Coordinates of C-alpha atoms in Angstrom, one line a residue:
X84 CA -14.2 -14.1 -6.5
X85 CA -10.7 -12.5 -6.5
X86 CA -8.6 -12.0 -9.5
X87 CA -4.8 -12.9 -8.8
X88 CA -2.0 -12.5 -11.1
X89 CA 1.7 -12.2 -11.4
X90 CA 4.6 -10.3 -12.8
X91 CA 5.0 -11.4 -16.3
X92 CA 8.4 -12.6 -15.9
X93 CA 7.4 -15.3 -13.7
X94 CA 5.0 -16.8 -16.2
X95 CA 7.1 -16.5 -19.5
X96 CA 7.0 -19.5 -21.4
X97 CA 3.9 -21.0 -19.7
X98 CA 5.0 -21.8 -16.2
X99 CA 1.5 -20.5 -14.9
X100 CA 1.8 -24.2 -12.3
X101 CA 2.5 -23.3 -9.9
X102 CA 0.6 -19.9 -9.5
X103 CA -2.3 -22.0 -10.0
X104 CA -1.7 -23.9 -7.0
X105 CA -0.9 -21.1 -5.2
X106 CA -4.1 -19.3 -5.8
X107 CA -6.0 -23.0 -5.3
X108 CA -3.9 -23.2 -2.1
X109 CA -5.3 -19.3 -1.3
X110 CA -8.7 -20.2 -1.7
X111 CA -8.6 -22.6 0.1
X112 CA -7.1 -20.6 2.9
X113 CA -9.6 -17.9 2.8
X114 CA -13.0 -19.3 2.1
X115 CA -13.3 -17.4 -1.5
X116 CA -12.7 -18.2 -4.7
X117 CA -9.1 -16.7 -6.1
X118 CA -9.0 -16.6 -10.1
X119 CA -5.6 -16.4 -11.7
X120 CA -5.3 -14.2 -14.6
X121 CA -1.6 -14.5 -16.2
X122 CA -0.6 -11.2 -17.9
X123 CA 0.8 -11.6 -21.7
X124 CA 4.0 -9.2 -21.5
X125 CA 4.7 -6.0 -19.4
X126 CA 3.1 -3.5 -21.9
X127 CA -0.4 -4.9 -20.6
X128 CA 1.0 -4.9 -17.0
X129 CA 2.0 -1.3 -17.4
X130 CA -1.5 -0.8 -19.4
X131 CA -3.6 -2.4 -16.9
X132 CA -2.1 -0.6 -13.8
X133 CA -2.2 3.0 -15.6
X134 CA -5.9 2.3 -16.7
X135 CA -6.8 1.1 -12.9
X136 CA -8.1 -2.1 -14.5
X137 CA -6.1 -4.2 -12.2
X138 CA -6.1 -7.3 -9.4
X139 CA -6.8 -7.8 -6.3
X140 CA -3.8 -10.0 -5.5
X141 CA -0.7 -9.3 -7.7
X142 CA 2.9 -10.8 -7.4
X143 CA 4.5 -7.8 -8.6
X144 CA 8.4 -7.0 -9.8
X145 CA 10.4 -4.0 -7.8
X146 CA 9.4 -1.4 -9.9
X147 CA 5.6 -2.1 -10.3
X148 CA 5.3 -2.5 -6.4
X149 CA 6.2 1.2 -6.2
X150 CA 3.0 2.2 -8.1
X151 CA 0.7 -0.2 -7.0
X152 CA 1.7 1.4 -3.3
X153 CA 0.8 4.6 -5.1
X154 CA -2.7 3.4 -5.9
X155 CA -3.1 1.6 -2.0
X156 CA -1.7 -1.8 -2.6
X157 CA -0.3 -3.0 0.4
X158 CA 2.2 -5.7 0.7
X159 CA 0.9 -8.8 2.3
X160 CA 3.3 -11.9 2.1
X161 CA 6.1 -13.3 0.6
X162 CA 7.2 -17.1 -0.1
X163 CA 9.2 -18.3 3.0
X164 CA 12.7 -19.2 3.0
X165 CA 12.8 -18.0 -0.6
X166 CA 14.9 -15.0 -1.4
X167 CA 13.3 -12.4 -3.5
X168 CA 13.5 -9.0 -4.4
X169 CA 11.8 -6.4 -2.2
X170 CA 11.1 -3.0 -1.3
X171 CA 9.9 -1.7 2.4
X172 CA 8.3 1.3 1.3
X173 CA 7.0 4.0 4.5
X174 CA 3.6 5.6 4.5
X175 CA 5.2 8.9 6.1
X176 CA 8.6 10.2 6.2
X177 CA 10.2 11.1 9.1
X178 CA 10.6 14.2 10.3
X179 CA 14.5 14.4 9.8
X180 CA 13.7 13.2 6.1
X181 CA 15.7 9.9 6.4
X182 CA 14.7 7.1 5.2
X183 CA 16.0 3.1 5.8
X184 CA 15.9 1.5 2.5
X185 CA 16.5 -2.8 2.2
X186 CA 16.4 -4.3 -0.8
X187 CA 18.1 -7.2 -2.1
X188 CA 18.9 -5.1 -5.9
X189 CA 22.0 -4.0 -3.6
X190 CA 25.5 -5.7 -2.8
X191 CA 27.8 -5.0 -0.5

């Protein structure tokens, strides 16, 4: 079984719905079972990801998703046609140090 959750934003005031149906519509997809585990607020987030007690699917804000890539989460979808918030984040730097950042935190 895999243990899926999400940022705690998303789920504040119960709307757990529709992560349910995504991680139904995941296990479905993949032939394993996909548990979702809503997280109360973002102390326990920020707990759980310090302590390495974590998930192996997580729907994670801006600034978690920088140290989950720290720890060797990888980023794997995102919901189509659906504008979210983002980071592309490089496994090595190039050699002249510049890096291209997009993210949708920025406007022109």
């Amino acid at each position: 079984m895999l243990s899926f959750s999400v940022c705690p934003y998303d789920t504040e005031g119960g709307r757990f719905e529709k992560w349910k149906e995504l991680a139904r519509k995941l296990s479905k997809r993949i032939g394993e079972e996909v548990s979702f585990e809503p997280l109360l607020d973002f102390f326990e987030e920020r707990k759980r990801i310090e302590g390495g007690d974590f998930f192996d699917i997580y729907y994670a804000n801006p600034f978690s998703s920088v140290e989950l890539y720290k720890r060797g989460y990888k980023p794997i979808a995102k919901f189509k046609g659906q504008r979210d918030r983002y980071f592309l984040v490089y496994r090595d730097i190039p050699k002249d140090g510049k890096i291209r950042v997009s993210t949708t935190l920025l406007r022109p």
